[in-house]
mmCIF file of C-alpha atoms in Angstrom:
data_model
loop_
_atom_site.group_PDB
_atom_site.id
_atom_site.type_symbol
_atom_site.label_atom_id
_atom_site.label_comp_id
_atom_site.label_asym_id
_atom_site.label_seq_id
_atom_site.Cartn_x
_atom_site.Cartn_y
_atom_site.Cartn_z
ATOM 1 C CA MET A 1 -78.243 -195.035 -8.541
ATOM 2 C CA LYS A 2 -76.819 -191.594 -9.206
ATOM 3 C CA ILE A 3 -79.286 -188.900 -10.315
ATOM 4 C CA LYS A 4 -78.346 -187.528 -13.708
ATOM 5 C CA LYS A 5 -78.294 -183.871 -14.651
ATOM 6 C CA LYS A 6 -81.622 -182.044 -14.435
ATOM 7 C CA PRO A 7 -83.058 -180.260 -17.473
ATOM 8 C CA GLN A 8 -82.641 -176.485 -17.579
ATOM 9 C CA MET A 9 -85.664 -174.189 -17.193
ATOM 10 C CA SER A 10 -85.958 -170.519 -18.076
ATOM 11 C CA ILE A 11 -88.835 -168.088 -18.403
ATOM 12 C CA LEU A 12 -89.465 -167.460 -22.091
ATOM 13 C CA LYS A 13 -92.354 -164.997 -21.762
ATOM 14 C CA THR A 14 -94.750 -163.617 -19.184
ATOM 15 C CA GLY A 15 -98.161 -162.046 -19.594
ATOM 16 C CA LYS A 16 -100.785 -160.746 -17.201
ATOM 17 C CA GLU A 17 -102.019 -164.230 -16.243
ATOM 18 C CA TYR A 18 -99.630 -166.814 -17.731
ATOM 19 C CA LYS A 19 -95.957 -167.555 -18.191
ATOM 20 C CA ILE A 20 -94.181 -169.786 -20.663
ATOM 21 C CA LEU A 21 -91.150 -171.745 -19.483
ATOM 22 C CA ASN A 22 -88.636 -173.206 -21.903
ATOM 23 C CA VAL A 23 -87.238 -176.548 -20.751
ATOM 24 C CA THR A 24 -84.187 -178.142 -22.378
ATOM 25 C CA GLY A 25 -82.177 -181.226 -21.547
ATOM 26 C CA GLY A 26 -79.806 -183.710 -23.085
ATOM 27 C CA LYS A 27 -80.352 -187.400 -23.558
ATOM 28 C CA GLY A 28 -80.285 -189.109 -20.162
ATOM 29 C CA SER A 29 -81.340 -186.005 -18.193
ATOM 30 C CA GLN A 30 -83.956 -186.533 -15.497
ATOM 31 C CA MET A 31 -86.316 -184.313 -13.584
ATOM 32 C CA PRO A 32 -87.095 -185.988 -10.248
ATOM 33 C CA ASN A 33 -90.539 -186.092 -8.627
ATOM 34 C CA HIS A 34 -92.082 -182.629 -8.625
ATOM 35 C CA TYR A 35 -95.417 -180.880 -9.052
ATOM 36 C CA SER A 36 -96.863 -177.571 -10.153
ATOM 37 C CA THR A 37 -99.017 -175.636 -7.703
ATOM 38 C CA LYS A 38 -101.485 -174.972 -10.575
ATOM 39 C CA GLU A 39 -102.318 -176.721 -13.840
ATOM 40 C CA ALA A 40 -99.647 -176.726 -16.528
ATOM 41 C CA ILE A 41 -99.526 -177.640 -20.202
ATOM 42 C CA ILE A 42 -96.327 -179.111 -21.631
ATOM 43 C CA ILE A 43 -95.763 -178.890 -25.392
ATOM 44 C CA LEU A 44 -92.817 -180.892 -26.706
ATOM 45 C CA LEU A 45 -90.911 -179.106 -29.481
ATOM 46 C CA LYS A 46 -88.160 -181.664 -30.093
ATOM 47 C CA GLY A 47 -86.799 -184.896 -28.702
ATOM 48 C CA GLU A 48 -88.520 -187.641 -26.807
ATOM 49 C CA ALA A 49 -89.182 -188.259 -23.125
ATOM 50 C CA LEU A 50 -91.138 -190.392 -20.706
ATOM 51 C CA LEU A 51 -93.404 -188.679 -18.207
ATOM 52 C CA PHE A 52 -94.455 -190.747 -15.181
ATOM 53 C CA MET A 53 -97.668 -189.396 -13.677
ATOM 54 C CA GLY A 54 -100.656 -190.908 -11.902
ATOM 55 C CA GLY A 55 -99.258 -194.427 -12.104
ATOM 56 C CA LYS A 56 -98.956 -194.165 -15.903
ATOM 57 C CA GLU A 57 -96.073 -193.847 -18.331
ATOM 58 C CA ILE A 58 -96.749 -191.178 -20.967
ATOM 59 C CA ARG A 59 -94.479 -190.929 -24.011
ATOM 60 C CA LEU A 60 -93.883 -187.307 -25.015
ATOM 61 C CA ILE A 61 -93.235 -186.740 -28.705
ATOM 62 C CA PRO A 62 -92.851 -183.515 -30.717
ATOM 63 C CA PHE A 63 -95.853 -181.297 -31.341
ATOM 64 C CA GLU A 64 -98.103 -183.057 -28.869
ATOM 65 C CA PHE A 65 -99.190 -181.573 -25.555
ATOM 66 C CA THR A 66 -99.977 -182.981 -22.137
ATOM 67 C CA LEU A 67 -102.038 -181.424 -19.363
ATOM 68 C CA ILE A 68 -100.510 -181.746 -15.915
ATOM 69 C CA PRO A 69 -103.084 -181.289 -13.142
ATOM 70 C CA ALA A 70 -102.304 -179.020 -10.194
ATOM 71 C CA SER A 71 -100.433 -180.746 -7.355
ATOM 72 C CA GLU A 72 -100.008 -183.998 -9.361
ATOM 73 C CA PRO A 73 -96.541 -185.460 -8.669
ATOM 74 C CA HIS A 74 -94.687 -186.468 -11.814
ATOM 75 C CA LYS A 75 -91.152 -187.131 -13.063
ATOM 76 C CA LEU A 76 -89.491 -186.910 -16.454
ATOM 77 C CA PHE A 77 -86.823 -189.042 -18.150
ATOM 78 C CA ILE A 78 -85.341 -187.601 -21.353
ATOM 79 C CA GLU A 79 -84.567 -190.195 -24.012
ATOM 80 C CA GLU A 80 -83.480 -187.858 -26.852
ATOM 81 C CA ASP A 81 -82.229 -184.253 -26.699
ATOM 82 C CA PHE A 82 -85.285 -182.370 -25.547
ATOM 83 C CA GLU A 83 -86.937 -178.982 -25.778
ATOM 84 C CA ALA A 84 -90.419 -178.143 -24.520
ATOM 85 C CA ASN A 85 -92.502 -175.149 -23.582
ATOM 86 C CA VAL A 86 -94.601 -175.246 -20.425
ATOM 87 C CA ILE A 87 -97.555 -172.894 -20.062
ATOM 88 C CA MET A 88 -98.700 -172.179 -16.516
ATOM 89 C CA ALA A 89 -100.333 -169.495 -14.402
ATOM 90 C CA LEU A 90 -98.054 -166.583 -13.580
ATOM 91 C CA ASP A 91 -98.193 -167.366 -9.839
ATOM 92 C CA SER A 92 -97.719 -171.131 -10.271
ATOM 93 C CA GLU A 93 -94.607 -172.692 -8.756
ATOM 94 C CA ILE A 94 -92.720 -175.925 -9.384
ATOM 95 C CA LYS A 95 -91.955 -177.787 -6.171
ATOM 96 C CA PHE A 96 -89.651 -180.801 -5.871
ATOM 97 C CA LEU A 97 -90.459 -183.756 -3.585
ATOM 98 C CA ASN A 98 -87.933 -185.605 -1.382
ATOM 99 C CA ASN A 99 -85.121 -183.089 -1.967
#
């Protein structure tokens, strides 16, 4: 199976301790298995997606948030055009697995 286009990420704002990433992607986009080196909070602004984490399927819908523990592998499948903000520590990094 061919991997579809990954969502786009950009830094929206940075402070002394935190940064906010803006993540956008079209229907059918996928973010393969990855993790954050520190905790992160994802807040969905529009669209719909499935987050697979910890053996569970979590449906992301607008104006809800999800806490992603540090070093917890997860992947994302976008079902409807998607925009989210991710809040994480300034020194946190996103690392992809099996790439």
